[in-house]
Amino acid sequence: MNIYKYPERNEWKKLCQRPQLQTAFLDSVIQNILSQVQKCGDQALKEFTSRFDRVNLSELTVCSNEISESEKKVSNELKIAISRAAENIHAFHALQKWEPEKIETMPGVVCWRKAIPIEKVGIYIPGGSAPLFSTVLMLGIPAKLAGCRQIVLCSPPDINGDIHPAILYAASIVGIEKIFKVGGAQAIAAMAYGTESIPEVYKIFGPGNQYVTKAKQLVSMEGTAIDMPAGPSEVLVLADEWADASFVAADLLSQAEHGPDSQVILVTDSEPLAAKVMEEVNRQIFRLPRKEIAAEALKNSSVLILNKTDAIAFSNAYAPEHLIINTTDADILAEQIINAGSVFIGPHSPEAVGDYASGTNHTLPTNGYAKSYGGVALDSFMKYTTFQKLSAAGLRTIALIVEQMAQAEQLQAHAEAVSVRRRNQKICNQ
Amino acid sequence: MNIYKYPERNEWKKLCQRPQLQTAFLDSVIQNILSQVQKCGDQALKEFTSRFDRVNLSELTVCSNEISESEKKVSNELKIAISRAAENIHAFHALQKWEPEKIETMPGVVCWRKAIPIEKVGIYIPGGSAPLFSTVLMLGIPAKLAGCRQIVLCSPPDINGDIHPAILYAASIVGIEKIFKVGGAQAIAAMAYGTESIPEVYKIFGPGNQYVTKAKQLVSMEGTAIDMPAGPSEVLVLADEWADASFVAADLLSQAEHGPDSQVILVTDSEPLAAKVMEEVNRQIFRLPRKEIAAEALKNSSVLILNKTDAIAFSNAYAPEHLIINTTDADILAEQIINAGSVFIGPHSPEAVGDYASGTNHTLPTNGYAKSYGGVALDSFMKYTTFQKLSAAGLRTIALIVEQMAQAEQLQAHAEAVSVRRRNQKICNQ
């Protein structure tokens, strides 16, 4: 980790930079995969699965037998943990249900909004060594709560043609039934266009590697919505002299182990704390199975010494995906946060609790997007439609306003749509 | 307008197609404008303004004098209309304020969300013959209500170097102070990157021609959020035999006059009504100043004869930006709508009232995006940050769940961030 003592404001922009993934070169590779899937459907999916996942599948659909078998392969301890986490996630997202009132903006002019679930959504869950079943909960639970009619889940098969049982188990307790063995860009293509086996969806959620990210970006330009732009994961820890250095170090490492392009930032007004944390990081990292990855990530990472006011200002400029405030005045500082994905307040709130089980969503804006985006929420699976209903009297009340404005915008037909009704005898008599 | 009687379901996909704008060829032109503005700032803006708007500006910023002068140039009638519309828009969007509650998902584990305004937003208002001051209200009012600290408005100058007084007047009553004379892709670049005069923003809103749309698309790939993907405007009218053909025709024409690539669709179960509407369209169009534009748009447009069940199903498949339900059972049909931007219920609710004054927002998803997007709302100017605060006891309650799940995902450092706290004597004694 690089240490910066009281950097000037004009250096902050550079300090806010994330490791850049170069993905432009992937455009044509991924575009080709998308076109193949669009053209050849399941056949293309099977060929790409054979090539990339090294397994030949006769059937892409996970059958109900495989799902019920998965239950036997997951330990009881893990099952209990998953259920408890699912309850918390359910409770937190259920609280987000909200039906706005109707309003009569003028006599006879009634307007309202209605939250309508997105009918068809897709969830992508990466495969590989670490089965991200927690993401199944984070995306599947709000999708179900929103009332999406069709939820499709795609995840790559392993060398034996199986999806990890913990993923299948999590999907089954959430109530997702349409699960397909396909990963990578070809899975994104399948959900965007639909194939013989896999239904088309209107919005695709979920993390993935650079191929998946690029595919999501490309299909989003063609009309399929995506959850949010993706970048490597990151944490910023604000700590003061009272923070326990071993906690801070563990929090930094828990983010660093995600991937070599992760970034972790410590901002503190205490040089002694900074020194202790760096010592602790060096001590704790050797215990980690993913120490090489974490060590790579630490190279992109920094320690900043800043007074408390500047520390908050820097955090808001950085707009971290995860922000841990481990200070004695954490509650007060939390009030001053305007740009962050999820905030963890006080010494007992490690980021890991939000990654799994506190109830908040772990699909969060990275790469500074927290300046303009929030994380995945119930609303991510819904959209609001506005409605208005005017009585004849309501139309008469508003008519002149609309006619004046439409004429001033030189849109005469807009004015006419009102005038034709005003002139109509039937209305005048009502 | 082309008429289709009882088209088969497999023909619907084709009938749902919108006129396609080919914009890929614009990539390099627009990318060049973006790069120039990023590199040369105000100087580049002035050069592009000279080239595209044919006016040499010494100053890009609209001064307070110009704003106060604008008030004198707008008629009293229009001022009153604008104020009344602004009140309705304000009332409708103010009702969308909502602070969700805190929840204790487990004893000692408190989670909540907070709506935080996007600090810096930009509004683009097209210039040209029709001054879209209504869009200033539709974007400026919710931006102010949300509490965005910095609102920038860009609009191209006319040949005399002025922005239309109705636009300046609308901006002044909304309370927007930072107004700049710059249009096209260069305005989008200025707001995305910032220049000497124009501050950088985090999210850009507003309609525009194909150059503006392409520029918004390109900057959105680089990190500046945008309101939504844009396409030509459209309306679908559901009508039955009881609808007044002159109303339906006027509604279709009010949309058709927007641009030659607009699309209007009439869906009805009544062939006689369809015939009468087509007659009325041919009669009314000759009165319109923009009849050539409307006639072009009608070439992309269709009349579909479908029974009522299929009519609703088709409307949901088409996912119109605007949907007018002009039937005797309009309220019942409105309940069945799952994909639409804004819905106008009954004979007295022309789309034009929503375009200007009913209170709902007129920035809506086009091109089928209503399947996954809602229109601009108060929330478009905010983002939700999640917070969690655990007590020592709360951490102990949740610790095992997090450890189990993290270990199963092979993320040992995540488990450690919890374990290190659990092992800590200070916590155990609390």
mmCIF file of N, CA and C in Angstrom, chain A residues 77 84 88 101 105-106 113 129-134 223 244 251 254 257-258 331 338-345 347-350 352 355-356 358 360 369-370 377 383 385-390 392 404 409-411 413-414 421 424 426 430, chain B residues 77 84 88 95 105-106 113 129-134 223 244 251 254 257-258 331 338-345 347-350 352 355-356 358 360 369-370 377 383 385-390 392 404 406 409-411 413-414 421 424 430:
data_model
loop_
_atom_site.group_PDB
_atom_site.id
_atom_site.type_symbol
_atom_site.label_atom_id
_atom_site.label_comp_id
_atom_site.label_asym_id
_atom_site.label_seq_id
_atom_site.Cartn_x
_atom_site.Cartn_y
_atom_site.Cartn_z
ATOM 1 N N GLU A 77 -25.283 -26.902 8.538
ATOM 2 C CA GLU A 77 -24.839 -25.610 9.063
ATOM 3 C C GLU A 77 -24.999 -24.522 8.007
ATOM 4 N N ARG A 84 -31.087 -18.024 7.491
ATOM 5 C CA ARG A 84 -31.100 -16.835 8.358
ATOM 6 C C ARG A 84 -30.768 -15.596 7.539
ATOM 7 N N ASN A 88 -33.158 -12.123 6.693
ATOM 8 C CA ASN A 88 -32.773 -10.717 6.878
ATOM 9 C C ASN A 88 -32.889 -9.933 5.572
ATOM 10 N N GLU A 101 -49.490 7.664 -3.139
ATOM 11 C CA GLU A 101 -50.902 8.066 -3.179
ATOM 12 C C GLU A 101 -51.286 8.676 -4.520
ATOM 13 N N THR A 105 -54.176 17.104 -8.843
ATOM 14 C CA THR A 105 -53.339 18.305 -8.971
ATOM 15 C C THR A 105 -54.190 19.534 -9.253
ATOM 16 N N MET A 106 -55.301 19.327 -9.939
ATOM 17 C CA MET A 106 -56.302 20.383 -10.147
ATOM 18 C C MET A 106 -57.653 19.691 -10.048
ATOM 19 N N ARG A 113 -48.865 7.199 -9.544
ATOM 20 C CA ARG A 113 -47.827 6.298 -10.019
ATOM 21 C C ARG A 113 -48.138 4.903 -9.512
ATOM 22 N N SER A 129 -14.232 -21.418 -8.879
ATOM 23 C CA SER A 129 -13.951 -22.067 -7.609
ATOM 24 C C SER A 129 -14.899 -21.607 -6.510
ATOM 25 N N ALA A 130 -15.219 -20.299 -6.473
ATOM 26 C CA ALA A 130 -16.060 -19.774 -5.396
ATOM 27 C C ALA A 130 -17.508 -19.672 -5.875
ATOM 28 N N PRO A 131 -18.393 -20.504 -5.328
ATOM 29 C CA PRO A 131 -19.792 -20.476 -5.767
ATOM 30 C C PRO A 131 -20.538 -19.323 -5.094
ATOM 31 N N LEU A 132 -20.898 -18.283 -5.849
ATOM 32 C CA LEU A 132 -21.476 -17.091 -5.230
ATOM 33 C C LEU A 132 -22.974 -17.259 -4.952
ATOM 34 N N PHE A 133 -23.285 -18.193 -4.081
ATOM 35 C CA PHE A 133 -24.701 -18.420 -3.758
ATOM 36 C C PHE A 133 -25.296 -17.230 -3.018
ATOM 37 N N SER A 134 -24.452 -16.423 -2.358
ATOM 38 C CA SER A 134 -25.002 -15.250 -1.663
ATOM 39 C C SER A 134 -25.642 -14.285 -2.668
ATOM 40 N N GLY A 223 -30.994 -2.685 -26.036
ATOM 41 C CA GLY A 223 -32.352 -2.623 -25.524
ATOM 42 C C GLY A 223 -32.631 -3.453 -24.281
ATOM 43 N N ASP A 244 -9.354 -0.278 16.326
ATOM 44 C CA ASP A 244 -8.486 -1.441 16.529
ATOM 45 C C ASP A 244 -7.823 -1.774 15.197
ATOM 46 N N ASP A 251 -10.561 -5.819 7.653
ATOM 47 C CA ASP A 251 -11.541 -5.270 6.720
ATOM 48 C C ASP A 251 -10.902 -4.972 5.364
ATOM 49 N N SER A 254 -10.284 -8.271 3.625
ATOM 50 C CA SER A 254 -11.492 -8.983 3.168
ATOM 51 C C SER A 254 -11.930 -8.441 1.813
ATOM 52 N N GLU A 257 -9.031 -9.594 -1.017
ATOM 53 C CA GLU A 257 -9.006 -10.983 -1.502
ATOM 54 C C GLU A 257 -9.959 -11.208 -2.688
ATOM 55 N N HIS A 258 -10.832 -10.217 -2.975
ATOM 56 C CA HIS A 258 -11.804 -10.413 -4.058
ATOM 57 C C HIS A 258 -11.123 -10.671 -5.399
ATOM 58 N N ASP A 331 -21.288 7.851 13.977
ATOM 59 C CA ASP A 331 -22.666 8.242 13.638
ATOM 60 C C ASP A 331 -22.710 9.636 13.022
ATOM 61 N N ILE A 338 -22.264 11.611 1.369
ATOM 62 C CA ILE A 338 -23.218 11.819 0.270
ATOM 63 C C ILE A 338 -22.964 10.880 -0.908
ATOM 64 N N ASN A 339 -21.794 10.256 -0.956
ATOM 65 C CA ASN A 339 -21.509 9.347 -2.074
ATOM 66 C C ASN A 339 -20.897 8.049 -1.564
ATOM 67 N N ALA A 340 -21.696 7.000 -1.498
ATOM 68 C CA ALA A 340 -21.199 5.675 -1.101
ATOM 69 C C ALA A 340 -22.271 4.655 -1.456
ATOM 70 N N GLY A 341 -21.857 3.436 -1.711
ATOM 71 C CA GLY A 341 -22.823 2.384 -2.003
ATOM 72 C C GLY A 341 -23.496 1.887 -0.728
ATOM 73 N N SER A 342 -22.678 1.394 0.213
ATOM 74 C CA SER A 342 -23.211 0.925 1.487
ATOM 75 C C SER A 342 -22.238 1.327 2.580
ATOM 76 N N VAL A 343 -22.780 1.770 3.704
ATOM 77 C CA VAL A 343 -21.963 2.328 4.784
ATOM 78 C C VAL A 343 -22.073 1.436 6.015
ATOM 79 N N PHE A 344 -20.931 1.139 6.611
ATOM 80 C CA PHE A 344 -20.836 0.263 7.780
ATOM 81 C C PHE A 344 -20.340 1.102 8.942
ATOM 82 N N ILE A 345 -21.182 1.256 9.952
ATOM 83 C CA ILE A 345 -20.937 2.252 10.995
ATOM 84 C C ILE A 345 -20.429 1.600 12.274
ATOM 85 N N PRO A 347 -17.245 0.111 15.126
ATOM 86 C CA PRO A 347 -16.221 -0.943 15.143
ATOM 87 C C PRO A 347 -16.762 -2.349 14.906
ATOM 88 N N HIS A 348 -18.069 -2.537 15.142
ATOM 89 C CA HIS A 348 -18.614 -3.903 15.075
ATOM 90 C C HIS A 348 -19.324 -4.183 13.755
ATOM 91 N N SER A 349 -19.098 -3.350 12.750
ATOM 92 C CA SER A 349 -19.819 -3.479 11.480
ATOM 93 C C SER A 349 -18.862 -3.707 10.309
ATOM 94 N N PRO A 350 -18.267 -4.891 10.238
ATOM 95 C CA PRO A 350 -17.387 -5.162 9.101
ATOM 96 C C PRO A 350 -18.206 -5.272 7.815
ATOM 97 N N ALA A 352 -18.126 -7.464 5.688
ATOM 98 C CA ALA A 352 -18.543 -8.850 5.429
ATOM 99 C C ALA A 352 -19.984 -9.121 5.872
ATOM 100 N N ASP A 355 -22.069 -8.133 3.044
ATOM 101 C CA ASP A 355 -21.868 -9.020 1.890
ATOM 102 C C ASP A 355 -22.776 -10.236 1.970
ATOM 103 N N TYR A 356 -23.131 -10.615 3.194
ATOM 104 C CA TYR A 356 -23.857 -11.876 3.349
ATOM 105 C C TYR A 356 -25.211 -11.783 4.036
ATOM 106 N N SER A 358 -26.557 -9.059 6.776
ATOM 107 C CA SER A 358 -27.244 -8.037 7.588
ATOM 108 C C SER A 358 -28.630 -7.765 7.027
ATOM 109 N N THR A 360 -28.956 -5.818 3.944
ATOM 110 C CA THR A 360 -28.758 -4.880 2.834
ATOM 111 C C THR A 360 -28.248 -5.642 1.615
ATOM 112 N N TYR A 369 -19.339 5.200 -9.308
ATOM 113 C CA TYR A 369 -20.736 5.308 -9.733
ATOM 114 C C TYR A 369 -21.677 5.632 -8.567
ATOM 115 N N ALA A 370 -21.179 5.482 -7.335
ATOM 116 C CA ALA A 370 -22.033 5.829 -6.194
ATOM 117 C C ALA A 370 -22.379 7.315 -6.183
ATOM 118 N N ALA A 377 -31.901 -2.792 -5.372
ATOM 119 C CA ALA A 377 -32.933 -2.698 -4.353
ATOM 120 C C ALA A 377 -34.213 -3.284 -4.935
ATOM 121 N N LYS A 383 -40.694 -0.963 -12.167
ATOM 122 C CA LYS A 383 -40.608 0.361 -12.771
ATOM 123 C C LYS A 383 -41.919 1.055 -12.460
ATOM 124 N N THR A 385 -45.003 3.357 -13.492
ATOM 125 C CA THR A 385 -45.786 3.910 -14.590
ATOM 126 C C THR A 385 -46.667 5.013 -14.015
ATOM 127 N N THR A 386 -46.769 6.121 -14.738
ATOM 128 C CA THR A 386 -47.662 7.190 -14.277
ATOM 129 C C THR A 386 -49.013 7.053 -14.976
ATOM 130 N N PHE A 387 -50.044 7.463 -14.277
ATOM 131 C CA PHE A 387 -51.410 7.430 -14.794
ATOM 132 C C PHE A 387 -52.044 8.796 -14.571
ATOM 133 N N GLN A 388 -52.929 9.182 -15.467
ATOM 134 C CA GLN A 388 -53.738 10.360 -15.201
ATOM 135 C C GLN A 388 -55.120 10.148 -15.784
ATOM 136 N N LYS A 389 -56.102 10.649 -15.037
ATOM 137 C CA LYS A 389 -57.475 10.559 -15.508
ATOM 138 C C LYS A 389 -58.136 11.906 -15.270
ATOM 139 N N LEU A 390 -58.627 12.484 -16.338
ATOM 140 C CA LEU A 390 -59.281 13.776 -16.229
ATOM 141 C C LEU A 390 -60.780 13.597 -16.445
ATOM 142 N N ALA A 392 -64.375 15.591 -17.568
ATOM 143 C CA ALA A 392 -64.623 16.647 -18.554
ATOM 144 C C ALA A 392 -64.334 18.007 -17.929
ATOM 145 N N GLN A 404 -51.947 27.116 -24.337
ATOM 146 C CA GLN A 404 -50.952 28.208 -24.326
ATOM 147 C C GLN A 404 -49.537 27.664 -24.496
ATOM 148 N N GLU A 409 -44.728 26.380 -27.847
ATOM 149 C CA GLU A 409 -43.708 25.429 -28.315
ATOM 150 C C GLU A 409 -43.927 25.076 -29.795
ATOM 151 N N GLN A 410 -44.870 25.743 -30.404
ATOM 152 C CA GLN A 410 -45.178 25.536 -31.820
ATOM 153 C C GLN A 410 -45.592 24.110 -32.132
ATOM 154 N N LEU A 411 -46.317 23.527 -31.194
ATOM 155 C CA LEU A 411 -46.846 22.184 -31.412
ATOM 156 C C LEU A 411 -48.374 22.288 -31.441
ATOM 157 N N ALA A 413 -50.710 20.654 -33.029
ATOM 158 C CA ALA A 413 -51.539 19.452 -32.899
ATOM 159 C C ALA A 413 -51.722 19.064 -31.435
ATOM 160 N N HIS A 414 -50.725 19.385 -30.604
ATOM 161 C CA HIS A 414 -50.882 19.152 -29.167
ATOM 162 C C HIS A 414 -52.025 20.012 -28.626
ATOM 163 N N ARG A 421 -61.612 18.547 -27.912
ATOM 164 C CA ARG A 421 -62.471 18.074 -26.829
ATOM 165 C C ARG A 421 -63.264 19.237 -26.229
ATOM 166 N N ASN A 424 -66.157 20.114 -28.236
ATOM 167 C CA ASN A 424 -67.155 19.066 -28.417
ATOM 168 C C ASN A 424 -68.362 19.286 -27.518
ATOM 169 N N LYS A 426 -70.600 17.325 -26.472
ATOM 170 C CA LYS A 426 -70.812 16.309 -25.437
ATOM 171 C C LYS A 426 -70.122 16.695 -24.130
ATOM 172 N N GLN A 430 -71.530 18.091 -20.124
ATOM 173 C CA GLN A 430 -71.370 17.156 -19.009
ATOM 174 C C GLN A 430 -71.227 17.866 -17.676
ATOM 175 N N GLU B 77 -49.937 35.697 -20.507
ATOM 176 C CA GLU B 77 -50.744 34.475 -20.598
ATOM 177 C C GLU B 77 -49.839 33.247 -20.462
ATOM 178 N N ARG B 84 -48.872 27.681 -13.530
ATOM 179 C CA ARG B 84 -49.868 26.681 -13.136
ATOM 180 C C ARG B 84 -49.338 25.275 -13.406
ATOM 181 N N ASN B 88 -48.471 22.104 -10.646
ATOM 182 C CA ASN B 88 -48.930 20.716 -10.736
ATOM 183 C C ASN B 88 -47.758 19.736 -10.746
ATOM 184 N N LEU B 95 -44.899 14.553 -3.871
ATOM 185 C CA LEU B 95 -45.548 13.400 -3.252
ATOM 186 C C LEU B 95 -44.666 12.146 -3.296
ATOM 187 N N THR B 105 -32.876 -6.116 11.680
ATOM 188 C CA THR B 105 -33.123 -7.428 11.069
ATOM 189 C C THR B 105 -32.842 -8.566 12.045
ATOM 190 N N MET B 106 -31.904 -8.320 12.941
ATOM 191 C CA MET B 106 -31.622 -9.245 14.049
ATOM 192 C C MET B 106 -31.323 -8.366 15.251
ATOM 193 N N ARG B 113 -31.998 2.643 4.671
ATOM 194 C CA ARG B 113 -31.641 3.293 3.412
ATOM 195 C C ARG B 113 -31.881 4.782 3.568
ATOM 196 N N SER B 129 -36.425 25.679 -33.670
ATOM 197 C CA SER B 129 -37.620 26.510 -33.804
ATOM 198 C C SER B 129 -38.530 26.398 -32.583
ATOM 199 N N ALA B 130 -38.679 25.178 -32.058
ATOM 200 C CA ALA B 130 -39.609 24.987 -30.935
ATOM 201 C C ALA B 130 -38.835 25.009 -29.617
ATOM 202 N N PRO B 131 -39.050 26.020 -28.789
ATOM 203 C CA PRO B 131 -38.315 26.103 -27.512
ATOM 204 C C PRO B 131 -38.962 25.212 -26.460
ATOM 205 N N LEU B 132 -38.287 24.137 -26.074
ATOM 206 C CA LEU B 132 -38.917 23.152 -25.184
ATOM 207 C C LEU B 132 -38.812 23.572 -23.716
ATOM 208 N N PHE B 133 -39.461 24.694 -23.398
ATOM 209 C CA PHE B 133 -39.419 25.176 -22.012
ATOM 210 C C PHE B 133 -40.162 24.234 -21.079
ATOM 211 N N SER B 134 -41.101 23.446 -21.608
ATOM 212 C CA SER B 134 -41.814 22.499 -20.735
ATOM 213 C C SER B 134 -40.841 21.474 -20.147
ATOM 214 N N GLY B 223 -18.754 6.791 -17.621
ATOM 215 C CA GLY B 223 -18.948 7.016 -16.193
ATOM 216 C C GLY B 223 -19.960 8.088 -15.822
ATOM 217 N N ASP B 244 -64.831 8.875 -29.553
ATOM 218 C CA ASP B 244 -65.068 9.916 -30.540
ATOM 219 C C ASP B 244 -63.884 9.917 -31.509
ATOM 220 N N ASP B 251 -55.416 12.918 -31.098
ATOM 221 C CA ASP B 251 -54.364 12.351 -30.239
ATOM 222 C C ASP B 251 -53.243 11.725 -31.070
ATOM 223 N N SER B 254 -51.255 14.550 -32.604
ATOM 224 C CA SER B 254 -50.441 15.329 -31.652
ATOM 225 C C SER B 254 -49.107 14.629 -31.411
ATOM 226 N N GLU B 257 -46.883 14.856 -34.987
ATOM 227 C CA GLU B 257 -46.219 16.109 -35.353
ATOM 228 C C GLU B 257 -44.834 16.253 -34.719
ATOM 229 N N HIS B 258 -44.487 15.355 -33.762
ATOM 230 C CA HIS B 258 -43.200 15.501 -33.074
ATOM 231 C C HIS B 258 -42.026 15.417 -34.037
ATOM 232 N N ASP B 331 -61.000 2.241 -17.077
ATOM 233 C CA ASP B 331 -60.421 1.989 -15.754
ATOM 234 C C ASP B 331 -60.019 0.532 -15.582
ATOM 235 N N ILE B 338 -49.170 -3.511 -18.015
ATOM 236 C CA ILE B 338 -47.926 -3.769 -17.280
ATOM 237 C C ILE B 338 -46.714 -3.097 -17.920
ATOM 238 N N ASN B 339 -46.837 -2.676 -19.167
ATOM 239 C CA ASN B 339 -45.704 -2.021 -19.821
ATOM 240 C C ASN B 339 -46.154 -0.751 -20.543
ATOM 241 N N ALA B 340 -45.892 0.390 -19.948
ATOM 242 C CA ALA B 340 -46.189 1.678 -20.581
ATOM 243 C C ALA B 340 -45.472 2.760 -19.792
ATOM 244 N N GLY B 341 -45.134 3.861 -20.462
ATOM 245 C CA GLY B 341 -44.486 4.966 -19.763
ATOM 246 C C GLY B 341 -45.493 5.769 -18.954
ATOM 247 N N SER B 342 -46.516 6.304 -19.631
ATOM 248 C CA SER B 342 -47.559 7.058 -18.947
ATOM 249 C C SER B 342 -48.890 6.717 -19.594
ATOM 250 N N VAL B 343 -49.919 6.567 -18.767
ATOM 251 C CA VAL B 343 -51.215 6.096 -19.241
ATOM 252 C C VAL B 343 -52.257 7.194 -19.052
ATOM 253 N N PHE B 344 -53.060 7.436 -20.093
ATOM 254 C CA PHE B 344 -54.079 8.482 -20.097
ATOM 255 C C PHE B 344 -55.429 7.799 -20.195
ATOM 256 N N ILE B 345 -56.229 7.943 -19.153
ATOM 257 C CA ILE B 345 -57.421 7.121 -19.006
ATOM 258 C C ILE B 345 -58.685 7.902 -19.345
ATOM 259 N N PRO B 347 -61.942 9.409 -22.103
ATOM 260 C CA PRO B 347 -62.047 10.295 -23.271
ATOM 261 C C PRO B 347 -61.490 11.700 -23.043
ATOM 262 N N HIS B 348 -61.382 12.127 -21.768
ATOM 263 C CA HIS B 348 -60.997 13.516 -21.507
ATOM 264 C C HIS B 348 -59.528 13.652 -21.122
ATOM 265 N N SER B 349 -58.735 12.628 -21.410
ATOM 266 C CA SER B 349 -57.325 12.631 -20.994
ATOM 267 C C SER B 349 -56.392 12.512 -22.194
ATOM 268 N N PRO B 350 -56.291 13.565 -23.001
ATOM 269 C CA PRO B 350 -55.347 13.502 -24.118
ATOM 270 C C PRO B 350 -53.905 13.496 -23.613
ATOM 271 N N ALA B 352 -51.565 15.248 -24.508
ATOM 272 C CA ALA B 352 -51.023 16.608 -24.400
ATOM 273 C C ALA B 352 -51.092 17.152 -22.969
ATOM 274 N N ASP B 355 -48.031 15.987 -21.358
ATOM 275 C CA ASP B 355 -46.843 16.623 -21.944
ATOM 276 C C ASP B 355 -46.547 17.955 -21.262
ATOM 277 N N TYR B 356 -47.584 18.596 -20.754
ATOM 278 C CA TYR B 356 -47.400 19.954 -20.244
ATOM 279 C C TYR B 356 -47.764 20.171 -18.788
ATOM 280 N N SER B 358 -50.470 18.186 -16.446
ATOM 281 C CA SER B 358 -51.246 17.444 -15.442
ATOM 282 C C SER B 358 -50.430 17.266 -14.159
ATOM 283 N N THR B 360 -47.666 14.890 -14.123
ATOM 284 C CA THR B 360 -46.775 13.749 -14.363
ATOM 285 C C THR B 360 -45.608 14.196 -15.231
ATOM 286 N N TYR B 369 -38.627 0.437 -24.097
ATOM 287 C CA TYR B 369 -37.921 0.461 -22.822
ATOM 288 C C TYR B 369 -38.869 0.480 -21.626
ATOM 289 N N ALA B 370 -40.141 0.780 -21.881
ATOM 290 C CA ALA B 370 -41.107 0.762 -20.774
ATOM 291 C C ALA B 370 -41.258 -0.640 -20.173
ATOM 292 N N ALA B 377 -38.449 10.705 -12.612
ATOM 293 C CA ALA B 377 -39.213 10.938 -11.393
ATOM 294 C C ALA B 377 -38.275 11.582 -10.383
ATOM 295 N N LYS B 383 -30.159 8.958 -5.175
ATOM 296 C CA LYS B 383 -29.776 7.550 -5.144
ATOM 297 C C LYS B 383 -29.882 7.113 -3.699
ATOM 298 N N THR B 385 -28.534 5.133 -0.529
ATOM 299 C CA THR B 385 -27.376 4.511 0.103
ATOM 300 C C THR B 385 -27.889 3.666 1.262
ATOM 301 N N THR B 386 -27.322 2.466 1.409
ATOM 302 C CA THR B 386 -27.715 1.644 2.549
ATOM 303 C C THR B 386 -26.711 1.840 3.688
ATOM 304 N N PHE B 387 -27.216 1.716 4.890
ATOM 305 C CA PHE B 387 -26.401 1.855 6.093
ATOM 306 C C PHE B 387 -26.670 0.652 6.989
ATOM 307 N N GLN B 388 -25.663 0.249 7.738
ATOM 308 C CA GLN B 388 -25.896 -0.741 8.770
ATOM 309 C C GLN B 388 -25.001 -0.451 9.963
ATOM 310 N N LYS B 389 -25.566 -0.661 11.128
ATOM 311 C CA LYS B 389 -24.786 -0.473 12.342
ATOM 312 C C LYS B 389 -25.056 -1.645 13.266
ATOM 313 N N LEU B 390 -23.985 -2.326 13.637
ATOM 314 C CA LEU B 390 -24.126 -3.479 14.515
ATOM 315 C C LEU B 390 -23.558 -3.145 15.884
ATOM 316 N N ALA B 392 -21.958 -4.759 19.467
ATOM 317 C CA ALA B 392 -21.092 -5.919 19.705
ATOM 318 C C ALA B 392 -21.946 -7.184 19.786
ATOM 319 N N GLN B 404 -19.895 -18.949 8.176
ATOM 320 C CA GLN B 404 -20.297 -20.149 7.411
ATOM 321 C C GLN B 404 -20.368 -19.857 5.917
ATOM 322 N N ALA B 406 -19.142 -17.244 4.196
ATOM 323 C CA ALA B 406 -17.877 -16.801 3.596
ATOM 324 C C ALA B 406 -16.964 -17.994 3.344
ATOM 325 N N GLU B 409 -18.048 -19.883 0.369
ATOM 326 C CA GLU B 409 -17.684 -19.178 -0.870
ATOM 327 C C GLU B 409 -16.165 -19.065 -1.018
ATOM 328 N N GLN B 410 -15.433 -19.705 -0.118
ATOM 329 C CA GLN B 410 -13.978 -19.701 -0.146
ATOM 330 C C GLN B 410 -13.385 -18.302 -0.067
ATOM 331 N N LEU B 411 -14.041 -17.466 0.726
ATOM 332 C CA LEU B 411 -13.526 -16.117 0.954
ATOM 333 C C LEU B 411 -13.172 -16.006 2.441
ATOM 334 N N ALA B 413 -10.872 -14.371 4.097
ATOM 335 C CA ALA B 413 -10.627 -13.058 4.707
ATOM 336 C C ALA B 413 -11.945 -12.400 5.110
ATOM 337 N N HIS B 414 -13.026 -12.717 4.378
ATOM 338 C CA HIS B 414 -14.336 -12.205 4.772
ATOM 339 C C HIS B 414 -14.727 -12.777 6.141
ATOM 340 N N ARG B 421 -13.024 -9.857 15.250
ATOM 341 C CA ARG B 421 -13.803 -9.083 16.217
ATOM 342 C C ARG B 421 -14.364 -9.999 17.305
ATOM 343 N N ASN B 424 -11.897 -10.821 19.851
ATOM 344 C CA ASN B 424 -11.378 -9.681 20.591
ATOM 345 C C ASN B 424 -12.025 -9.568 21.964
ATOM 346 N N GLN B 430 -18.304 -6.796 26.321
ATOM 347 C CA GLN B 430 -19.292 -5.709 26.247
ATOM 348 C C GLN B 430 -20.700 -6.190 26.490
#
